[in-house]
Short mmCIF file of C-alpha atoms and ligand atoms in Angstrom, two decimals:
data_model
loop_
_atom_site.label_atom_id
_atom_site.label_comp_id
_atom_site.label_asym_id
_atom_site.label_seq_id
_atom_site.Cartn_x
_atom_site.Cartn_y
_atom_site.Cartn_z
CA MET A 103 16.45 18.41 34.87
CA VAL A 104 15.04 16.59 31.86
CA ALA A 105 13.16 13.36 32.58
CA LYS A 106 14.93 10.24 31.33
CA ILE A 107 13.45 8.39 28.37
CA LYS A 108 11.84 5.20 29.66
CA ARG A 109 9.62 4.11 26.79
CA ALA A 110 10.10 3.38 23.13
CA VAL A 111 7.32 3.04 20.58
CA ILE A 112 8.13 0.59 17.80
CA PRO A 113 5.53 0.50 15.02
CA VAL A 114 5.24 -3.03 13.62
CA ALA A 115 1.86 -2.98 11.89
CA GLY A 116 3.21 -2.66 8.33
CA ILE A 117 2.44 -5.39 5.79
CA GLY A 118 5.94 -5.68 4.35
CA THR A 119 4.92 -5.24 0.72
CA ARG A 120 8.47 -4.64 -0.48
CA MET A 121 9.60 -7.99 0.91
CA LEU A 122 6.84 -10.19 -0.50
CA PRO A 123 6.57 -13.13 -0.91
CA ALA A 124 9.00 -13.63 2.02
CA THR A 125 6.60 -11.72 4.29
CA LYS A 126 3.39 -13.47 3.23
CA ALA A 127 3.20 -15.53 6.43
CA ILE A 128 6.09 -14.08 8.48
CA PRO A 129 6.15 -10.53 9.86
CA LYS A 130 8.95 -8.63 8.11
CA GLU A 131 10.29 -7.65 11.53
CA LEU A 132 11.05 -11.31 12.24
CA LEU A 133 13.19 -11.89 9.18
CA PRO A 134 16.69 -12.49 10.49
CA VAL A 135 19.57 -10.14 10.13
CA TYR A 136 22.40 -12.61 10.60
CA ASP A 137 21.68 -14.39 13.88
CA ARG A 138 18.52 -12.75 15.19
CA PRO A 139 15.34 -11.10 13.92
CA ILE A 140 15.68 -7.49 12.85
CA ILE A 141 13.24 -6.50 15.61
CA GLU A 142 15.59 -7.91 18.25
CA HIS A 143 18.43 -5.72 16.97
CA VAL A 144 16.15 -2.68 17.21
CA VAL A 145 14.79 -3.55 20.67
CA ARG A 146 18.37 -3.99 21.92
CA GLU A 147 19.22 -0.60 20.44
CA ALA A 148 16.37 0.99 22.39
CA ILE A 149 17.47 -0.74 25.60
CA SER A 150 21.03 0.47 25.16
CA GLY A 151 19.64 4.04 25.24
CA GLY A 152 18.14 3.40 28.68
CA VAL A 153 14.65 2.39 27.56
CA THR A 154 12.96 -0.05 29.97
CA GLU A 155 9.56 -0.36 28.32
CA ILE A 156 8.96 -1.32 24.71
CA ILE A 157 5.57 -0.65 23.16
CA PHE A 158 4.85 -2.41 19.89
CA VAL A 159 2.14 -0.90 17.74
CA THR A 160 0.90 -3.98 16.00
CA ARG A 161 -2.06 -5.57 14.23
CA SER A 162 -3.71 -8.95 13.77
CA GLY A 163 -1.50 -11.59 12.20
CA LYS A 164 1.70 -10.27 13.78
CA GLU A 165 1.45 -12.01 17.16
CA ALA A 166 4.69 -13.86 16.43
CA ILE A 167 6.58 -10.64 17.22
CA GLU A 168 5.24 -10.60 20.78
CA ASN A 169 5.88 -14.35 21.06
CA HIS A 170 9.53 -13.82 20.18
CA PHE A 171 9.96 -11.74 23.33
CA ASP A 172 7.92 -14.09 25.52
CA ALA A 173 8.90 -17.34 27.25
CA HIS A 174 8.59 -20.55 25.20
CA TYR A 175 8.32 -23.21 27.89
CA GLU A 176 8.27 -26.28 25.65
CA LEU A 177 11.32 -25.21 23.68
CA GLU A 178 13.17 -24.21 26.84
CA HIS A 179 12.31 -27.53 28.48
CA ARG A 180 13.56 -29.52 25.48
CA LEU A 181 16.81 -27.57 25.25
CA GLU A 182 17.33 -27.97 28.97
CA LYS A 183 16.82 -31.75 28.74
CA LYS A 184 19.34 -31.94 25.91
CA GLY A 185 21.85 -29.89 27.89
CA LYS A 186 22.01 -27.20 25.19
CA GLU A 187 22.80 -24.43 27.65
CA MET A 188 24.25 -21.95 25.15
CA ILE A 189 21.25 -22.02 22.84
CA LEU A 190 18.91 -22.02 25.82
CA GLY A 191 20.51 -18.78 26.95
CA THR A 192 19.76 -17.07 23.63
CA VAL A 193 16.15 -18.27 23.68
CA ARG A 194 15.54 -17.32 27.30
CA ASN A 195 17.31 -13.99 27.47
CA VAL A 196 16.11 -12.26 24.34
CA VAL A 197 15.85 -9.16 26.51
CA PRO A 198 16.66 -8.74 30.22
CA ALA A 199 13.81 -9.75 32.53
CA SER A 200 13.51 -6.18 33.79
CA ILE A 201 12.36 -4.92 30.37
CA LYS A 202 8.60 -4.60 29.99
CA ILE A 203 7.12 -5.40 26.61
CA SER A 204 3.60 -4.35 25.80
CA SER A 205 1.64 -3.89 22.65
CA VAL A 206 -1.27 -1.97 21.31
CA ARG A 207 -3.25 -2.51 18.13
CA GLN A 208 -3.38 -0.15 15.18
CA ASN A 209 -6.59 -1.27 13.54
CA ASP A 210 -6.26 0.86 10.44
CA ALA A 211 -3.17 1.69 8.36
CA LEU A 212 -3.46 5.47 8.70
CA GLY A 213 0.25 6.29 8.78
CA LEU A 214 3.24 6.56 11.12
CA GLY A 215 1.77 9.51 13.04
CA HIS A 216 -1.39 7.50 13.69
CA ALA A 217 0.67 4.47 14.78
CA VAL A 218 2.54 6.56 17.37
CA LEU A 219 -0.74 8.08 18.58
CA CYS A 220 -2.13 4.58 19.20
CA ALA A 221 0.43 4.26 22.04
CA LYS A 222 -0.59 7.52 23.71
CA HIS A 223 -2.42 5.98 26.67
CA LEU A 224 0.66 3.88 27.51
CA LEU A 225 3.10 6.79 27.40
CA ASN A 226 1.90 8.39 30.63
CA ASN A 227 2.38 11.99 29.41
CA GLU A 228 6.14 11.45 29.38
CA SER A 229 8.77 11.90 26.71
CA PHE A 230 9.45 8.83 24.60
CA ALA A 231 11.53 7.40 21.78
CA VAL A 232 10.33 6.07 18.42
CA LEU A 233 12.37 3.50 16.50
CA LEU A 234 11.33 2.28 13.06
CA PRO A 235 12.27 -1.38 12.74
CA ASP A 236 12.95 -1.41 8.99
CA VAL A 237 16.10 0.53 9.66
CA LEU A 238 19.25 -1.08 11.00
CA VAL A 239 21.71 1.46 12.40
CA LEU A 240 25.09 -0.25 12.39
CA ASP A 241 27.64 1.85 14.23
CA HIS A 242 31.32 1.66 13.36
CA GLU A 243 33.07 -1.25 14.99
CA SER A 244 35.45 1.18 16.68
CA ARG A 245 32.52 2.63 18.64
CA ASP A 246 30.22 1.10 21.23
CA SER A 247 27.36 -0.77 19.64
CA ASN A 248 24.29 1.47 19.36
CA TYR A 249 26.48 4.53 19.85
CA SER A 250 24.23 6.62 17.57
CA PHE A 251 21.05 5.99 19.53
CA THR A 252 22.77 6.58 22.86
CA GLN A 253 24.04 9.91 21.49
CA LEU A 254 20.51 10.85 20.44
CA VAL A 255 19.25 10.15 23.97
CA LYS A 256 22.21 12.06 25.43
CA ALA A 257 21.37 15.08 23.28
CA TRP A 258 17.80 14.96 24.64
CA ASP A 259 19.08 14.64 28.22
CA GLU A 260 21.31 17.68 27.75
CA THR A 261 18.81 19.94 25.99
CA GLY A 262 15.26 18.76 26.68
CA VAL A 263 14.64 19.47 22.99
CA GLY A 264 13.21 16.73 20.74
CA GLN A 265 15.82 14.98 18.61
CA VAL A 266 15.67 13.28 15.22
CA MET A 267 18.55 11.26 13.81
CA VAL A 268 19.50 12.11 10.23
CA GLU A 269 21.82 10.73 7.58
CA ARG A 270 22.97 12.04 4.21
CA VAL A 271 21.26 10.27 1.33
CA ASN A 272 21.62 10.38 -2.41
CA PRO A 273 19.67 13.52 -3.55
CA GLY A 274 17.76 11.29 -5.99
CA VAL A 275 16.00 9.41 -3.16
CA VAL A 276 14.81 12.29 -0.95
CA GLU A 277 11.22 11.54 -1.98
CA SER A 278 11.26 8.47 0.28
CA TYR A 279 12.09 10.36 3.50
CA GLY A 280 11.38 13.20 5.85
CA ILE A 281 14.00 15.80 4.89
CA ALA A 282 15.64 18.27 7.27
CA ASN A 283 16.19 21.97 6.66
CA LEU A 284 19.13 23.34 8.62
CA GLY A 285 19.50 26.65 6.84
CA ASP A 286 23.17 27.62 6.64
CA VAL A 287 24.22 25.67 9.72
CA ALA A 288 26.87 23.08 8.97
CA LEU A 289 26.14 19.73 10.53
CA LYS A 290 28.79 17.33 11.71
CA PRO A 291 28.31 13.84 13.09
CA PHE A 292 26.86 13.65 16.57
CA LYS A 293 26.44 17.39 17.00
CA SER A 294 22.83 18.21 17.82
CA VAL A 295 21.70 21.23 15.80
CA ALA A 296 18.41 23.20 15.75
CA LEU A 297 16.23 22.45 12.75
CA LYS A 298 14.75 25.25 10.69
CA GLY A 299 12.24 23.04 8.94
CA LEU A 300 11.25 19.51 8.10
CA VAL A 301 9.33 18.25 5.10
CA GLU A 302 7.85 14.83 4.42
CA LYS A 303 8.84 13.20 1.12
CA PRO A 304 9.64 16.30 -0.96
CA SER A 305 10.39 16.04 -4.67
CA PRO A 306 14.15 16.41 -5.35
CA ASP A 307 13.70 19.96 -6.68
CA GLN A 308 11.78 21.03 -3.53
CA ALA A 309 14.02 19.30 -0.98
CA PRO A 310 15.81 21.70 1.40
CA SER A 311 18.79 19.29 1.74
CA ASN A 312 19.70 15.64 1.40
CA LEU A 313 19.59 15.05 5.16
CA ALA A 314 17.03 12.33 5.70
CA VAL A 315 15.23 11.46 8.92
CA LEU A 316 16.06 7.81 9.30
CA GLY A 317 13.57 6.55 11.85
CA ARG A 318 15.06 7.31 15.26
CA TYR A 319 13.36 9.98 17.35
CA VAL A 320 13.36 11.16 20.98
CA LEU A 321 10.32 13.33 21.54
CA PRO A 322 8.48 15.27 24.24
CA SER A 323 4.99 14.10 25.18
CA LYS A 324 3.55 17.24 23.61
CA THR A 325 4.12 15.54 20.24
CA LEU A 326 1.10 13.34 21.02
CA ASP A 327 -1.21 16.34 21.52
CA LEU A 328 0.04 17.76 18.25
CA LEU A 329 -0.56 14.44 16.52
CA GLU A 330 -4.14 14.44 17.73
CA ASN A 331 -4.70 17.59 15.73
CA THR A 332 -2.74 16.52 12.67
CA VAL A 333 -4.75 15.81 9.54
CA ALA A 334 -3.74 13.41 6.79
CA GLY A 335 -0.80 14.66 4.75
CA VAL A 336 1.44 13.11 2.09
CA GLY A 337 0.01 9.80 0.80
CA GLY A 338 -3.27 10.44 2.65
CA GLU A 339 -1.57 9.35 5.91
CA ILE A 340 -1.24 11.03 9.30
CA GLN A 341 2.44 11.91 9.20
CA LEU A 342 4.65 12.11 12.28
CA THR A 343 6.70 14.67 10.35
CA ASP A 344 3.72 17.06 10.16
CA ALA A 345 3.31 17.02 13.96
CA LEU A 346 7.08 17.56 14.31
CA VAL A 347 6.87 20.65 12.12
CA LYS A 348 4.37 22.10 14.61
CA LEU A 349 6.63 21.07 17.51
CA LEU A 350 9.54 22.79 15.81
CA ASP A 351 7.58 26.07 15.65
CA THR A 352 6.61 26.06 19.32
CA ASP A 353 9.34 24.20 21.23
CA GLY A 354 12.12 23.64 18.71
CA LEU A 355 13.45 20.36 17.36
CA ASN A 356 17.04 19.26 16.78
CA ALA A 357 18.74 17.03 14.23
CA LEU A 358 21.68 14.80 15.05
CA GLU A 359 23.63 13.33 12.17
CA THR A 360 25.02 9.84 12.45
CA ASP A 361 27.99 8.39 10.60
CA ALA A 362 26.75 4.82 11.13
CA GLU A 363 26.00 2.43 8.28
CA ILE A 364 22.27 2.55 7.62
CA HIS A 365 20.55 -0.49 6.11
CA ASP A 366 16.90 -0.35 5.09
CA CYS A 367 15.84 -3.92 5.78
CA GLY A 368 12.42 -3.22 4.31
CA ASN A 369 13.71 -3.85 0.79
CA LYS A 370 15.62 -6.76 -0.67
CA GLN A 371 18.96 -5.07 -1.30
CA GLY A 372 19.00 -3.34 2.08
CA PHE A 373 18.08 -6.59 3.81
CA LEU A 374 20.88 -8.42 2.01
CA SER A 375 23.44 -5.72 2.76
CA ALA A 376 22.42 -5.70 6.44
CA ASN A 377 22.97 -9.46 6.63
CA LEU A 378 26.36 -9.23 4.97
CA ALA A 379 27.46 -6.27 7.08
CA VAL A 380 26.48 -7.93 10.37
CA GLY A 381 27.84 -11.30 9.24
CA MET A 382 31.19 -9.74 8.35
CA ARG A 383 31.57 -8.72 11.99
CA ASP A 384 31.63 -12.34 13.10
CA PRO A 385 35.20 -13.62 12.54
CA GLU A 386 34.10 -17.09 11.39
CA SER A 387 31.44 -15.82 9.00
CA ASN A 388 33.81 -13.10 7.79
CA LEU A 389 36.14 -15.80 6.49
CA ALA A 390 33.30 -17.81 4.98
CA ILE A 391 31.85 -14.77 3.16
CA LYS A 392 35.26 -13.75 1.81
CA LYS A 393 35.88 -17.31 0.64
CA LEU A 394 32.50 -17.41 -1.09
CA PHE A 395 33.15 -14.14 -2.92
CA LYS A 396 36.64 -15.20 -3.90
CA SER A 397 35.68 -18.61 -5.19
CA ASN A 398 32.89 -17.12 -7.30
CA GLY A 399 35.01 -14.24 -8.58
CA TRP A 400 32.40 -11.71 -7.28
C1 G1P B 766 8.83 7.22 7.57
C2 G1P B 766 8.78 8.71 7.93
C3 G1P B 766 9.87 9.47 7.19
C4 G1P B 766 11.23 8.84 7.48
C5 G1P B 766 11.20 7.34 7.11
C6 G1P B 766 12.49 6.66 7.54
O1 G1P B 766 8.45 7.07 6.22
O2 G1P B 766 7.51 9.22 7.60
O3 G1P B 766 9.88 10.82 7.60
O4 G1P B 766 12.23 9.50 6.76
O5 G1P B 766 10.12 6.67 7.78
O6 G1P B 766 12.51 5.32 7.14
P1 G1P B 766 8.01 5.63 5.61
O7 G1P B 766 9.29 4.90 5.33
O8 G1P B 766 7.17 4.97 6.66
O9 G1P B 766 7.26 5.96 4.37
#
């Protein structure tokens, strides 16, 4: 029986260069996607997969992220006095009280692999999830929300093999991602398939496919031991992908394709599209957005 995933590591130490100047004083993870900060969408996604403990890997200057998930007595008191019960509910119950939030500092920007390794002492030698908060995974409205992540966790529960979520990207942008090699195996959405290889940010002519790792992982604790022995790779950073290549050789690693809409909120266009896509799901805003487009002839 495979142990259930209890913890998720969410690296939030990035400086948000692609979103400057918006992120000069505000952590990029707190920029709102429609009605709540992007980080809240991602934390909810983790919780929907059964995670009960969130570990932020953070740095100085980003304390506001932790504050968002903490109580704010003065604000709560004022809202209470004004009888604003609805708003009070959203401020108070950002996540259920049973969810533990902790954080650990990454005091040097040495890469995603290093960020995950910073959480090692909090992971208790147990399997864990990693969710990258730049990425918003918006599942089809016909499915349960966060269907993709719950399927990733389910695939882990059924196999005990590490899982990475992948999506098809334009072959011209493979250089921005970890790219999966599946050999001749045909992938179809939500079928977990054994990987043959994984490569971090290959050039388009070296890429084994256009299946990109999109920042959702469920991994065995062994990954942390492998990370400890992983040297700097692409970009001079300790890459999670390089440790996963070693894991693949010894224990195997699976890919699970999603058919969800993927929005990279770490850049301006992706951030805008995420806001529109989430806003369009609210009936009132849907009408307002359509009206705006129509009246401007967009
Ligand atoms: C990281 C990972 C990469 C993955 C990407 C998804 O890269 O290293 O494998 O495809 O996230 O967003 P980064 O975007 O941090 O350069």
